[in-house]
Short mmCIF file of C-alpha atoms in Angstrom, two decimals:
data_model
loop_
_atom_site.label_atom_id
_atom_site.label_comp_id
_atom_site.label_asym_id
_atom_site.label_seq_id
_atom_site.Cartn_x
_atom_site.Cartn_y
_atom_site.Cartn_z
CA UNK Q 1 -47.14 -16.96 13.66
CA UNK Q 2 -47.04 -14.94 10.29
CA UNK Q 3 -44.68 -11.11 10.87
CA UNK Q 4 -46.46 -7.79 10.19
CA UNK Q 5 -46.18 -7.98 6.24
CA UNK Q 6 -48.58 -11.38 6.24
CA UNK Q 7 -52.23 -10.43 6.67
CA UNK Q 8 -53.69 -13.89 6.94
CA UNK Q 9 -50.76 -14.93 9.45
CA UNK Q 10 -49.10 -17.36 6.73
CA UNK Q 11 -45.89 -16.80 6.02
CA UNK Q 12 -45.51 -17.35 1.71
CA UNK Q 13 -43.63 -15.34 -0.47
CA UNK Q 14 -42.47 -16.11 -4.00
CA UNK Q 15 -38.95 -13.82 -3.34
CA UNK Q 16 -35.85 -14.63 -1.29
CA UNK Q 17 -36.74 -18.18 -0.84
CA UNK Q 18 -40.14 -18.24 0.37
CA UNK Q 19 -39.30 -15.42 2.96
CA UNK Q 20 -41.66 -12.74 4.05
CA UNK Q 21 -41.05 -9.25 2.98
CA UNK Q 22 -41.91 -8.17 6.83
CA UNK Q 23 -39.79 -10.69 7.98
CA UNK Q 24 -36.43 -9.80 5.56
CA UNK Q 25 -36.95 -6.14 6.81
CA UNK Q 26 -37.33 -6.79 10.44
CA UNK Q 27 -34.77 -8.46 10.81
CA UNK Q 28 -32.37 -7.39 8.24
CA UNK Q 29 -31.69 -11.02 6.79
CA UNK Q 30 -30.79 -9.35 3.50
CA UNK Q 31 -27.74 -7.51 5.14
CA UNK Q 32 -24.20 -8.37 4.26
CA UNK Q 33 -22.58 -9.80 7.51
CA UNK Q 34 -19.02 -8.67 6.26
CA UNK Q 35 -17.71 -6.84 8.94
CA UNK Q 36 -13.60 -6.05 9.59
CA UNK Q 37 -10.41 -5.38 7.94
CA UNK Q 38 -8.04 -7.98 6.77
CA UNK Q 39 -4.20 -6.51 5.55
CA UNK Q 40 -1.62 -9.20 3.91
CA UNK Q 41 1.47 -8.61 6.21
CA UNK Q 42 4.10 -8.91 3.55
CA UNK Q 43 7.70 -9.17 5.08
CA UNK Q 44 11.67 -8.64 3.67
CA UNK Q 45 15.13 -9.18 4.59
CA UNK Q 46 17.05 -6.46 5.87
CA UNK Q 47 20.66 -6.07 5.03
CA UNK Q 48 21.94 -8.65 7.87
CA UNK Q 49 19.32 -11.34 6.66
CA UNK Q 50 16.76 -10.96 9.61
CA UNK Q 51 12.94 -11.61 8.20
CA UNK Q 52 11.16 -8.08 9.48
CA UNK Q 53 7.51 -6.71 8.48
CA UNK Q 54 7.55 -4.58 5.61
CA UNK Q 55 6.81 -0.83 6.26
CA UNK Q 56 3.74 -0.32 4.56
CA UNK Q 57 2.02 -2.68 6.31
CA UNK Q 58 2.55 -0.71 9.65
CA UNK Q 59 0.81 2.27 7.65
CA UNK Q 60 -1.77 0.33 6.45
CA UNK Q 61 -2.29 -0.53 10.14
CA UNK Q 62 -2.13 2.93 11.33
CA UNK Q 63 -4.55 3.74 8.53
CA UNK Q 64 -7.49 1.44 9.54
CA UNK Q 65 -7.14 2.61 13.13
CA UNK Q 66 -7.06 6.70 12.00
CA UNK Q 67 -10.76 5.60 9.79
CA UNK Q 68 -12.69 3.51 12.53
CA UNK Q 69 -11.05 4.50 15.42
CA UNK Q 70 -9.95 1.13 16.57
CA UNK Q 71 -13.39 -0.27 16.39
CA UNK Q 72 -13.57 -3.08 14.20
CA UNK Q 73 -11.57 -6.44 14.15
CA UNK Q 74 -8.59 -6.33 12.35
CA UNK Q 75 -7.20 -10.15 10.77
CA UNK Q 76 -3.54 -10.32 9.79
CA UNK Q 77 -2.16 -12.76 7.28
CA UNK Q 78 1.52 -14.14 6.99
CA UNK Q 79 3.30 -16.65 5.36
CA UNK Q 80 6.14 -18.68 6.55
CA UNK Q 81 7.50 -20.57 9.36
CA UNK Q 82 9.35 -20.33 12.78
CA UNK Q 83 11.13 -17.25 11.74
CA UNK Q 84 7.76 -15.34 12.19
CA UNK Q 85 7.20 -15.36 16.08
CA UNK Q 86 9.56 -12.14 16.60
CA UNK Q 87 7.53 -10.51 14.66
CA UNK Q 88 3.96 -11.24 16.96
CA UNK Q 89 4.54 -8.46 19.28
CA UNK Q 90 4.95 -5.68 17.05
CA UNK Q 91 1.75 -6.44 14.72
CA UNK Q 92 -0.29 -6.93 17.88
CA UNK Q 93 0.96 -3.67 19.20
CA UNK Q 94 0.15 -2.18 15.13
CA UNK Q 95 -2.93 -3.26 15.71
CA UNK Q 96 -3.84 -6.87 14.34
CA UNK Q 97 -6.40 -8.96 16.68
CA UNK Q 98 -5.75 -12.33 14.85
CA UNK Q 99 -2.99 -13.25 13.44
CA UNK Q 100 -3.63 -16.28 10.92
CA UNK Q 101 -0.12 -17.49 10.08
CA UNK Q 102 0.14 -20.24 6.94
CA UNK Q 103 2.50 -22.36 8.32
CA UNK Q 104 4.95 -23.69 6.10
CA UNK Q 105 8.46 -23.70 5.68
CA UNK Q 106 8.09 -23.78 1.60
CA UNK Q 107 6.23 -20.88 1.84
CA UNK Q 108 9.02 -18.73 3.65
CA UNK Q 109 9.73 -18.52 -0.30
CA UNK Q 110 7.07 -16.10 -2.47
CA UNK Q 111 4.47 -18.74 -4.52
CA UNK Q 112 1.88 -15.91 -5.64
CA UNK Q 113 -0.52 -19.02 -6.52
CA UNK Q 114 -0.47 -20.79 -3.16
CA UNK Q 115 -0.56 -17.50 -1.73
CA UNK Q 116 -3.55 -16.76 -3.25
CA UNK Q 117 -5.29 -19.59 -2.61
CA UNK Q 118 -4.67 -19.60 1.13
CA UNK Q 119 -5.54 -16.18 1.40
CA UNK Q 120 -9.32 -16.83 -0.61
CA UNK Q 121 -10.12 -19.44 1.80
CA UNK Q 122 -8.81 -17.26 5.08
CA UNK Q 123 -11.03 -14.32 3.79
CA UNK Q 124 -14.32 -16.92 3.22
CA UNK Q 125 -13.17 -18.26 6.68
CA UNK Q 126 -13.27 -14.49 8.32
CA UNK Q 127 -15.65 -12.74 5.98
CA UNK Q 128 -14.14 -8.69 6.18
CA UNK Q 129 -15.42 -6.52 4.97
CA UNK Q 130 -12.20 -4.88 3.50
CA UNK Q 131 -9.14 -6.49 2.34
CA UNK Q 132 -5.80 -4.52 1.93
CA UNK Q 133 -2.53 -5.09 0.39
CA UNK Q 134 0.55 -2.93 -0.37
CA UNK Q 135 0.69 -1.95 -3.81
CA UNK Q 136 4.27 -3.58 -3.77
CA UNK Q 137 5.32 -6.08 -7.07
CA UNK Q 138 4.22 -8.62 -4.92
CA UNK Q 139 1.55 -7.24 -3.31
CA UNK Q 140 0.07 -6.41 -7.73
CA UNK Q 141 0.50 -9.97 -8.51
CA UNK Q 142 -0.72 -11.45 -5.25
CA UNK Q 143 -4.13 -9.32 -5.11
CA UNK Q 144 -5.99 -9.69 -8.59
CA UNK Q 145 -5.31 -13.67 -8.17
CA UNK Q 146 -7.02 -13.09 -4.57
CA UNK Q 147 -9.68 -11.43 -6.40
CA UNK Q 148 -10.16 -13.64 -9.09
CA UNK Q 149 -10.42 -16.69 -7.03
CA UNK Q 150 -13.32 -14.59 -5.12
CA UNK Q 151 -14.90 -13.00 -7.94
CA UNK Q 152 -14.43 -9.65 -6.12
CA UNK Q 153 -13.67 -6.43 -7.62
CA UNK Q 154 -10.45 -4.96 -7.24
CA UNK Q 155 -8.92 -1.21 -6.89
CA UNK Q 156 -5.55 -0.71 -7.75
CA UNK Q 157 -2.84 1.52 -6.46
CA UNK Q 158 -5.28 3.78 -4.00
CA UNK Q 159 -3.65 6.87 -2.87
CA UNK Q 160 -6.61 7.56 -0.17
CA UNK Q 161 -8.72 5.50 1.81
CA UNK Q 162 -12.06 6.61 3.50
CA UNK Q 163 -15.03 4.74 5.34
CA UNK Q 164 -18.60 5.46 4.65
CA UNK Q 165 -20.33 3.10 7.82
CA UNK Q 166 -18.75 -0.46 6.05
CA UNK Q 167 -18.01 1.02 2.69
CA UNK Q 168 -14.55 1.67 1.95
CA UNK Q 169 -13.65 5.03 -0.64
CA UNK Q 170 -10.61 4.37 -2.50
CA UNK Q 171 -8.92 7.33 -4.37
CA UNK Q 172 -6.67 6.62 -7.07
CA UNK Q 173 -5.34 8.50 -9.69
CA UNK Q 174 -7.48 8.17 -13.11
CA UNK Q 175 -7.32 8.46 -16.93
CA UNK Q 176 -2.88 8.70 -16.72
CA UNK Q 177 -3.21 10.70 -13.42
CA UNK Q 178 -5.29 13.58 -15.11
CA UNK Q 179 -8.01 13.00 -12.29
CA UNK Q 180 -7.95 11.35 -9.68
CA UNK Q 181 -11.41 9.18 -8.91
CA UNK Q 182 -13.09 7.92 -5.76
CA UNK Q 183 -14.29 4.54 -6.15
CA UNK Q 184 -17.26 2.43 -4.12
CA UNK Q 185 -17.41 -1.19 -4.25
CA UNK Q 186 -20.85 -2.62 -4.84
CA UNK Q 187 -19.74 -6.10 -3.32
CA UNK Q 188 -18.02 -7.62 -0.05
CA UNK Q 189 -15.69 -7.95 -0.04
CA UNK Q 190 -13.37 -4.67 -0.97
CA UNK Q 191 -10.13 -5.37 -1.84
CA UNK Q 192 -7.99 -2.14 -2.70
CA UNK Q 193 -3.67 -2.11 -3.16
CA UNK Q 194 -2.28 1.12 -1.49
CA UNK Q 195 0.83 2.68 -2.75
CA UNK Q 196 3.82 2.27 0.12
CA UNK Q 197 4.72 5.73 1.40
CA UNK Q 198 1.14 7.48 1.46
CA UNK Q 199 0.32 7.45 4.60
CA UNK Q 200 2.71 7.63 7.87
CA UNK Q 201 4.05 4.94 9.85
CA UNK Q 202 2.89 5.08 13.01
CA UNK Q 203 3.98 3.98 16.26
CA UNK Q 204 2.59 1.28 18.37
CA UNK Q 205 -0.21 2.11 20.52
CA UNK Q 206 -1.19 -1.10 22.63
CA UNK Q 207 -0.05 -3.65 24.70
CA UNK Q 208 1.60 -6.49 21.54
CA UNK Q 209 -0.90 -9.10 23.05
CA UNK Q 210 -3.35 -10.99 20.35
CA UNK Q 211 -4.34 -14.01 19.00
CA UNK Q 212 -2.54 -16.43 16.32
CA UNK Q 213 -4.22 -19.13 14.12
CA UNK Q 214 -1.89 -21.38 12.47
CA UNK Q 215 -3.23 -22.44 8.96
CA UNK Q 216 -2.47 -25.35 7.38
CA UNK Q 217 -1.75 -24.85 3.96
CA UNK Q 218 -3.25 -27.44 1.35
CA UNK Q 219 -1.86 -25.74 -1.78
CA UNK Q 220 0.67 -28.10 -3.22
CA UNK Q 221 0.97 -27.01 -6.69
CA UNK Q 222 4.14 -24.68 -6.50
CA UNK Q 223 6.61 -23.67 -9.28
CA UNK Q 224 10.31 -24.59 -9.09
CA UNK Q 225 11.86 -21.25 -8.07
CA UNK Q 226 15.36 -21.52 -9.45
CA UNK Q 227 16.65 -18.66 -7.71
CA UNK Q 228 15.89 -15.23 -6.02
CA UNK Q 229 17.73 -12.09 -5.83
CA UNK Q 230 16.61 -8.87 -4.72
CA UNK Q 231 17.97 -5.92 -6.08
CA UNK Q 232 18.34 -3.13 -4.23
CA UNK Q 233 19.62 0.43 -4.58
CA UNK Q 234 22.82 1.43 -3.52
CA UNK Q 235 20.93 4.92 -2.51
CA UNK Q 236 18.48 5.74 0.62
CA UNK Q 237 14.76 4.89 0.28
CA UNK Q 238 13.23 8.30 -1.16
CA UNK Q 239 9.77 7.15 0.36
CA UNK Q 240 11.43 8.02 3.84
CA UNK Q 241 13.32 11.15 3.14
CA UNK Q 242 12.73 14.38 4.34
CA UNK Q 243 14.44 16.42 2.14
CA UNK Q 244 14.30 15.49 -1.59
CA UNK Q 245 16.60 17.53 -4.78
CA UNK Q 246 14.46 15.85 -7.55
CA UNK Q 247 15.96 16.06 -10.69
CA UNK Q 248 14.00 16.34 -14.09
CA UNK Q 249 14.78 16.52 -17.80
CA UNK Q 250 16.35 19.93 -17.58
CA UNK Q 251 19.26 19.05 -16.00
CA UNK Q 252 22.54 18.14 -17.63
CA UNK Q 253 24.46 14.76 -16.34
CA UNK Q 254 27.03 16.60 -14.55
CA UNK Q 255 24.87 17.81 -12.50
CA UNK Q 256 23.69 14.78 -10.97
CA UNK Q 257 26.57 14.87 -8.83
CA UNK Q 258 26.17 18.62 -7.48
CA UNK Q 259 22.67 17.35 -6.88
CA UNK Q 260 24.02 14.42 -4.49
CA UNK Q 261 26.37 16.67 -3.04
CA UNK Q 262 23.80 18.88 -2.12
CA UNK Q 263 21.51 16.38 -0.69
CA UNK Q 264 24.51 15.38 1.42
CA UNK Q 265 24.69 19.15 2.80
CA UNK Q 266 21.07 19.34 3.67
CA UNK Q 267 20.69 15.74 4.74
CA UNK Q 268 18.66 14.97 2.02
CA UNK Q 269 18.64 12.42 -0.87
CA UNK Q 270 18.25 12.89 -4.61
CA UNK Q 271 15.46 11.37 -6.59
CA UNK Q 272 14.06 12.13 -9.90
CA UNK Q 273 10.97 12.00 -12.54
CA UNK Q 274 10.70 9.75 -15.01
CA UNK Q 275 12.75 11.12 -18.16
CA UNK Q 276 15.75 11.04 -16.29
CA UNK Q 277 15.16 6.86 -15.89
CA UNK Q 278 14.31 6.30 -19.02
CA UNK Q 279 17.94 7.99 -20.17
CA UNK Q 280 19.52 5.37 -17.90
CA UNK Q 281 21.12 8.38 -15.80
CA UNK Q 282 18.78 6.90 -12.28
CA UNK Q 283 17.97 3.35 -11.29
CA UNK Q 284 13.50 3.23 -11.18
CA UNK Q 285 13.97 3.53 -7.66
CA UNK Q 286 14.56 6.31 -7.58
CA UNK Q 287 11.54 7.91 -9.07
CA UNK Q 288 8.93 10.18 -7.89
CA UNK Q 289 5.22 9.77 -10.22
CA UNK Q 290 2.58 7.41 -11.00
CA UNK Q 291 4.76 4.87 -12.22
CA UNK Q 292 7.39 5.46 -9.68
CA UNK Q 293 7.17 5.92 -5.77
CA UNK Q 294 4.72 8.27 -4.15
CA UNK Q 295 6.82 10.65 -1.58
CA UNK Q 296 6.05 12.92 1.70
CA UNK Q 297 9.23 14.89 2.07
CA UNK Q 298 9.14 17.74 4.08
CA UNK Q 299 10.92 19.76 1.54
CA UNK Q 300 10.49 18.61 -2.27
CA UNK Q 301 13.39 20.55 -4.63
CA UNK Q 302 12.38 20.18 -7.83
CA UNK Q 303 15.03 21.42 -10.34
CA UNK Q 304 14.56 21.20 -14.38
CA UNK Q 305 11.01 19.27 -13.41
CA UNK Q 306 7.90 20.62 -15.77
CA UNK Q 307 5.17 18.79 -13.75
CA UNK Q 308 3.41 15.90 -15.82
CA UNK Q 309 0.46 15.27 -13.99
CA UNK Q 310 1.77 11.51 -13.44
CA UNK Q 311 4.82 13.09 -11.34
CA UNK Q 312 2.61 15.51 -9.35
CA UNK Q 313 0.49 12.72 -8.18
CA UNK Q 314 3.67 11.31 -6.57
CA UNK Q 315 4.21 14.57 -4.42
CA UNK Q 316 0.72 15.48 -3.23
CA UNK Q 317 2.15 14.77 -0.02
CA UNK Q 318 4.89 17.32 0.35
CA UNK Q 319 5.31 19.29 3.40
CA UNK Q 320 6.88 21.96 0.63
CA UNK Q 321 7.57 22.18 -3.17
CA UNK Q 322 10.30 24.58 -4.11
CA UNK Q 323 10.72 24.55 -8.10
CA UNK Q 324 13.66 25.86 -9.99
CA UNK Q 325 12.55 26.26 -14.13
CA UNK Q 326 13.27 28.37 -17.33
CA UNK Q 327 9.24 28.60 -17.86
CA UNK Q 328 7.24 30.30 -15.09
CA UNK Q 329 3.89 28.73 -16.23
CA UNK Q 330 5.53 25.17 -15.92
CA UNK Q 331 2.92 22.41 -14.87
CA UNK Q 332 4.81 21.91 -11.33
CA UNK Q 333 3.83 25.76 -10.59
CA UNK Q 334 0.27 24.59 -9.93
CA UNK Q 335 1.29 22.66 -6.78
CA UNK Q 336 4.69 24.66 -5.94
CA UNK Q 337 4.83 27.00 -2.96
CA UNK Q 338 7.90 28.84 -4.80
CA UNK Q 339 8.62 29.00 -7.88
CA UNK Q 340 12.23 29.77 -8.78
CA UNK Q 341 12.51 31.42 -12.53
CA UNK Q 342 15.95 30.31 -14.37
CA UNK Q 343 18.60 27.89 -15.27
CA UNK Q 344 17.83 24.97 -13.08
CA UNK Q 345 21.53 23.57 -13.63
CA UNK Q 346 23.14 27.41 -12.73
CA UNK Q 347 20.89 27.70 -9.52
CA UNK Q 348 21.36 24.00 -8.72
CA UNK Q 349 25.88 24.92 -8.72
CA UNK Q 350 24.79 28.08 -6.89
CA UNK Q 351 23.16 26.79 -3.91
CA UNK Q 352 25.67 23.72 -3.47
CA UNK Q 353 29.02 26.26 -3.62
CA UNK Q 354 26.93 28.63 -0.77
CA UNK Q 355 26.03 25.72 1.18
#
């Protein structure tokens, strides 16, 4: 029997393999079945050695939920061995339906290539419609090898997510963070990195029930990693203070340590923009900007800070920017509740001897 479009009741068309037009519109054969989210649950040490789930993935979690509502199916992906069940209850309860878990001991270790080519096959396997990874150092080498291996486009370091129906609208900042552009993918699926720290982490919200898939992985070409450290700061994460001092390039040195003194005062910690790294005075961890860490303090003092548009993209996010500066038309001004007018290194003693 031939569908509306066929007058003589044959079915014969030259497009879409020999498919009606009547028929491909009826019933929407030409329509993408991706469907879903899928988030690479990357995982650290702490301090005593105990394997835990990194924080961004929690707000990358949260975020999915706060778009759809908790509508769509949400995959998980982890890598590594025994040392994972713990962690079950607490990505179930984040959110995750299916856990797929590549299960091998070798690849407790980071291998970005058989990462990536465990991951390709788990997305053709699940078809999402969104894939999502934490713009971490491994999360930018693991993703464009995902992407390659699924000739899929790729947005980097999104600072906002959004959902049109199935398309995802990632935000980043643009042309050295003088704009910041919204980006549609024209293909499934849409893979995006998200900076850690832009969105909250939020709590658990159901029962840590789901499912888990144990994947066998059949990637056997792995470097030789000699050794791996991690280096860490001996300071507090700034992506989870509350209260920031940020110090820029009008500060002296010896001020550094009023600055840490104050932060100790107000409970705070002391971060910085990118001039004062570059001198060798901070550790990169430390900074706030594009090519630093994106904060949401509740208070943001900025002392001797001009605002560069690449450091105001890292504090959209501020509950409240306070900046102390010689020049009352500095950059920062744009963003800054207050705006303090003087010697940033004076006002900076001041408020640490009255406190």
């Amino acid at each position: 029997m031939g569908c509306e479009s066929c007058t003589d009741g044959s079915c014969q068309s030259e497009e879409k393999g020999g498919l009606p037009p009547g028929m491909l519109q009826r019933y929407r054969l030409g329509v993408d079945r991706s469907d879903g989210f899928l988030v690479w649950i990357e995982t650290e040490r702490d301090a005593e050695g105990n394997i835990r789930v990194c924080d961004h993935v929690k707000e990358l979690l949260g975020k999915i939920r706060q778009m759809d509502g908790g509508r769509s199916r949400v995959w998980g992906v982890i890598f590594g061995h025994l040392e994972l069940k713990p962690l079950y209850p607490e990505l179930y309860a984040h959110g995750v339906d299916t856990l797929y878990e590549v299960h091998d001991r070798v690849l407790s270790t980071f291998h970005p290539e058989a990462y990536a080519d465990n991951l390709a096959q788990i997305i053709v396997r699940t078809e999402p419609a969104v894939v999502l990874f934490g713009a971490t150092p491994r999360g930018r080498e693991l993703a464009p090898r995902v992407a390659a291996r699924l000739d899929a486009g790729l947005t980097a370091d999104c600072t906002e997510l959004a959902l049109s129906d199935r398309d995802l609208l990632m935000t980043r900042p643009a042309f050295g963070g003088n704009v910041m552009a919204t980006i549609r993918c024209t293909s499934f699926p849409q893979m995006a990195t998200v900076r850690p720290g832009v969105f909250p982490v939020p709590e658990p919200f159901r029962e840590g029930k789901g499912t888990v898939i144990y994947w066998q992985s059949t990637c056997r070409i792995l470097k030789d990693i000699i050794s791996s450290e991690i280096k860490r700061d001996s300071g507090e994460d700034i992506t989870k203070a509350r209260i920031l001092i940020s110090l820029g390039a009008g500060v002296k040195r010896e001020s550094i340590s009023v600055a840490e003194s104050l932060a100790r005062k107000l409970g705070g910690t002391v971060s910085c923009s990118r001039k004062l790294v570059e001198k060798g005075w901070f550790n990169q961890s430390r900074q706030v900007g594009q090519s630093g860490k994106t904060v949401a303090p509740d208070l943001y003092l900025a002392f001797g800070i001009s605002g560069a548009v690449q450091h105001l993209a890292g504090i959209g996010l501020a509950g409240r920017v306070i900046a102390i500066n010689r020049d009352a038309n500095a950059g920062i001004s744009e963003v800054a509740d207050e705006i303090v007018v003087g010697d940033a290194n004076a006002i900076l003693r001041e408020l640490e001897r009255s406190l």
